[in-house]
Coordinates of C-alpha atoms in Angstrom, one line a residue:
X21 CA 20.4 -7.5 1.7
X22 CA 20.5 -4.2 4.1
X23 CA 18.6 -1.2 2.8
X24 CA 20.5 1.8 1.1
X25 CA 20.1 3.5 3.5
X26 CA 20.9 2.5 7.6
X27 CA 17.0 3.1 9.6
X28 CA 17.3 5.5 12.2
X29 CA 18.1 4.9 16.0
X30 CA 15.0 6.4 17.4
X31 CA 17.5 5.4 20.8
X32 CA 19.6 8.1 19.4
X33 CA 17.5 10.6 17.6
X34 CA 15.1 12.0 19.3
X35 CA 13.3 13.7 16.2
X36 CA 13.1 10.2 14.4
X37 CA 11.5 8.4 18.0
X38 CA 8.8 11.1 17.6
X39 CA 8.1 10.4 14.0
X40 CA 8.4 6.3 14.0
X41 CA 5.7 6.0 17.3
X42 CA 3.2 8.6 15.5
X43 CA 3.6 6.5 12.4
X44 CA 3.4 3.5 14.3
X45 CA 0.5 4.4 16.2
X46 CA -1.5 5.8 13.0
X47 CA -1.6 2.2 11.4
X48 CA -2.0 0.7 15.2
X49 CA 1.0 -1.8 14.6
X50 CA 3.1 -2.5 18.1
X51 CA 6.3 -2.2 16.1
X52 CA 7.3 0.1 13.3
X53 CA 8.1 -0.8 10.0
X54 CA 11.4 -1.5 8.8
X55 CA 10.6 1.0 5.8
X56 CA 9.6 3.7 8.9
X57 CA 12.6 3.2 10.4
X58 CA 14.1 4.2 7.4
X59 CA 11.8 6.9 6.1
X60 CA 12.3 8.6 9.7
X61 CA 15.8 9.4 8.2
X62 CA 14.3 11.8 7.4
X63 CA 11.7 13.0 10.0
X64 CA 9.5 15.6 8.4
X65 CA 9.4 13.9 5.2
X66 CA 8.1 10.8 7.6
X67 CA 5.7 13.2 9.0
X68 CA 4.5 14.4 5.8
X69 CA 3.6 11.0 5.0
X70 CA 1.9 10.2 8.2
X71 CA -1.0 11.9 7.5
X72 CA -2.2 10.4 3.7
X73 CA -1.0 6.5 5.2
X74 CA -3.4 7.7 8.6
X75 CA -6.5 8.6 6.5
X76 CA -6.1 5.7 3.5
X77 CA -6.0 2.9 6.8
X78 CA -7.9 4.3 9.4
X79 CA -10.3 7.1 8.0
X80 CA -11.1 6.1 4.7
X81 CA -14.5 6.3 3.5
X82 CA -14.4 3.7 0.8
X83 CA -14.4 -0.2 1.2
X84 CA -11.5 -1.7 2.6
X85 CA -11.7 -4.8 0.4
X86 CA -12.0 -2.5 -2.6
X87 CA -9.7 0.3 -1.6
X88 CA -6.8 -2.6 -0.7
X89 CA -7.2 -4.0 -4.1
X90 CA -5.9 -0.9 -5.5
X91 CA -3.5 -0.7 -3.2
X92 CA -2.0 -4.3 -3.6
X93 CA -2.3 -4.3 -7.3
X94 CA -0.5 -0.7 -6.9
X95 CA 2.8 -2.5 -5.2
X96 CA 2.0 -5.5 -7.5
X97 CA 2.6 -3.1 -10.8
X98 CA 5.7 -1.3 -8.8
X99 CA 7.0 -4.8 -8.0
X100 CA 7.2 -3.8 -4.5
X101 CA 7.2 -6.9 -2.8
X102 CA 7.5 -5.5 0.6
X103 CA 4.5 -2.9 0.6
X104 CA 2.4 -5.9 -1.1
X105 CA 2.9 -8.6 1.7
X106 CA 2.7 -6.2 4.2
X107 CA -1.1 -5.8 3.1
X108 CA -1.2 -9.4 1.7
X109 CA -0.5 -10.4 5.4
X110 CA -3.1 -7.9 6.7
X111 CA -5.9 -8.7 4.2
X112 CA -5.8 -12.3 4.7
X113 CA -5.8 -11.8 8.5
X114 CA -8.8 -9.7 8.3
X115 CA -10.3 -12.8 6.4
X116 CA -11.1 -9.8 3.4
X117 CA -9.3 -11.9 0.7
X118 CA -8.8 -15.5 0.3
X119 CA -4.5 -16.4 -1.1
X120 CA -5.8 -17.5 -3.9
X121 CA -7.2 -14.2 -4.8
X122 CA -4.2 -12.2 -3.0
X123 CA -2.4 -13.8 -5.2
X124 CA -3.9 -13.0 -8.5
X125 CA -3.3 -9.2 -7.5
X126 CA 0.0 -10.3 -7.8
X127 CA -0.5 -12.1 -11.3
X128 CA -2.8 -10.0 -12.6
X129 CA -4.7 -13.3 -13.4
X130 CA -8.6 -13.2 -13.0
X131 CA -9.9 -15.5 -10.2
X132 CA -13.6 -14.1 -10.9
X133 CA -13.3 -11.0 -9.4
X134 CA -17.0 -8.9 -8.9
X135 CA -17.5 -6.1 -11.0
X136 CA -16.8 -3.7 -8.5
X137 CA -13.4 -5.5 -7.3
X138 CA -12.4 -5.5 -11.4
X139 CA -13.2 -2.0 -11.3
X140 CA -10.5 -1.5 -8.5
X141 CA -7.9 -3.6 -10.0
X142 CA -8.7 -1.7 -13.9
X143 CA -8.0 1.9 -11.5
X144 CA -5.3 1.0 -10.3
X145 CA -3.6 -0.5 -13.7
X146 CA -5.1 2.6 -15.7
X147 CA -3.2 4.9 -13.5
X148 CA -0.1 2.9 -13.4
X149 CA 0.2 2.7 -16.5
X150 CA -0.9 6.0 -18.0
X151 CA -1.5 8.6 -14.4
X152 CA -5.0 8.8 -15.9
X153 CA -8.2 7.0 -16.4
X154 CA -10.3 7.4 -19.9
X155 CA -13.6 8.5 -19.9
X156 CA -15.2 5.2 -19.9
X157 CA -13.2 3.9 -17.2
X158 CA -13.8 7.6 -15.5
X159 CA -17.8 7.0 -15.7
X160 CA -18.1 2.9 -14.4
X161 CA -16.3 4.5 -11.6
X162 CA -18.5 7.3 -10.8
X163 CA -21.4 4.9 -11.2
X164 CA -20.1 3.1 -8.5
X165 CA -18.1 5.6 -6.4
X166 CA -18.6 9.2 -4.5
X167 CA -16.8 12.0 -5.3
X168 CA -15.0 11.3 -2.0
X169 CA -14.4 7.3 -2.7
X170 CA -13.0 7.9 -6.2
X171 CA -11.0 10.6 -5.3
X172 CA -9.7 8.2 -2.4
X173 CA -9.1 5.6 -4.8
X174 CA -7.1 7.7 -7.3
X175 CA -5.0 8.6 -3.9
X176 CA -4.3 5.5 -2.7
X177 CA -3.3 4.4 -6.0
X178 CA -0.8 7.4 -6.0
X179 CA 0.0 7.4 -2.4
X180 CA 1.2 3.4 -2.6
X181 CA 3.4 4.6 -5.7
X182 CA 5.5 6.7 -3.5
X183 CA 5.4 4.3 -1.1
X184 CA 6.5 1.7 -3.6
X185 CA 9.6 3.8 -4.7
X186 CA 10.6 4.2 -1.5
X187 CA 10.8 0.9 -0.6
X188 CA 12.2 -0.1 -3.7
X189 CA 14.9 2.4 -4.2
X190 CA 15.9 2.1 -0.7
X191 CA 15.8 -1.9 -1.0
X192 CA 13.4 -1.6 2.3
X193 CA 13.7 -5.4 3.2
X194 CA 10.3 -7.7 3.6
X195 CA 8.3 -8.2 7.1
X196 CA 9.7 -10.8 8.1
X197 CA 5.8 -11.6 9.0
X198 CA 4.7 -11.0 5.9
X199 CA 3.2 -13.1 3.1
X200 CA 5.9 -13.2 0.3
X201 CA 4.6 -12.8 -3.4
X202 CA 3.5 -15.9 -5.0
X203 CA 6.1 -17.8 -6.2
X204 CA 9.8 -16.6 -4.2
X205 CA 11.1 -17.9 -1.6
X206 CA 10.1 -18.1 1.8

C-alpha cells in the first residue's frame, strides 16, 4: 500500500534535498527513509525533527540497549511496525539484542529481562499508557538514572510517539531491510 501522502522529489525540491541528506546524515544511513522522504513534505517540520532523532541516536547520554528498549516497546505500544523494525534491524545488527528478546518488546512477553531493562520497558508502557510515571516507578528510575538519562528516557519515549503517528497516519511503508514484527509476513 503507498503512503497518504506521495514522499517528496528531493530531484525536484530543492528545500526537501536539503532536509532529507541532513536527516540522512544525522542517523548516518546512506539512504533516507521512506518516512523522511515523506516527512520532508514538509521541510521545516522535517527539520524540526532532525534535531531530537540526532541527539536520541547519536548524542545520547544513556545506554543504547536501555534507551532502544523504550524506544522499540514505544512503536511496539503504537503498533508502528515500521519505526520498530527499523530499530529491530539495527539492534540486532549491533548484536545489542538477541530476536528472541526483540521480539518480546513486541509481545510484551518477559524473556528475563535485567532489572534495569524491565525498568525501560515499565517507562515506556507507564507513559504510553497514562503520559506519566507514579512515584514508585518515578523513584526505581532515579535510582538508576541521572537527571539527564531519565529525562532522555521520558523523551525518547515521547519523541518515538510522534514518530509513531506519523508513520502510521501517513501509512509510511516498512524498510524493506527491516526485521518485520513477529508473526506477519515477510
Amino acid at each position: 500500500m503507498p503512503p497518504r501522502i506521495e514522499p517528496a522529489d528531493p530531484q525536484a525540491d530543492e528545500k526537501a534535498a536539503g532536509v532529507l541528506a541532513a536527516m540522512t546524515k544525522a542517523i548516518g544511513l546512506a539512504e533516507p527513509l521512506q518516512l523522511f522522504t515523506v516527512v520532508a513534505r514538509h521541510p521545516e517540520l522535517a527539520a524540526a525533527l532532525t534535531e531530537p532523532t540526532t541527539l536520541l541516536i547519536q548524542g545520547a547520554r544513556t545506554d543504547r540497549a536501555e534507551r532502544e528498549l523504550v524506544i522499540l516497546r514505544t512503536c511496539a505500544l503504537a503498533d508502528c511496525r515500521t519505526e520498530w523494525g527499523i530499530h529491530a534491524t539495527a539492534l540486532l545488527t549491533a548484536g545489542l539484542l538477541t530476536e528472541d528478546r526483540l521480539d518480546a518488546t513486541w509481545s510484551g512477553a518477559d524473556p528475563g529481562w535485567t532489572d534495569r531493562e524491565r525498568l525501560a520497558l515499565d517507562l515506556a508502557e507507564s507513559l504510553h499508557r497514562t503520559a506519566d510515571l507514579d512515584d514508585d516507578l518515578w523513584r526505581r528510575c532515579r535510582a538508576v538514572w541521572s537527571d539527564e538519562e531519565a529525562l532522555e528516557l521520558i523523551a525518547a519515549a515521547g519523541h518515538y510517539r510522534l514518530v509513531s503517528l506519523l508513520a502510521n497516519a501517513t501509512r509510511v511503508p516498512a524498510e524493506p531491510w527491516a526485521r518485520r514484527v513477529p508473526g506477519s509476513a515477510a
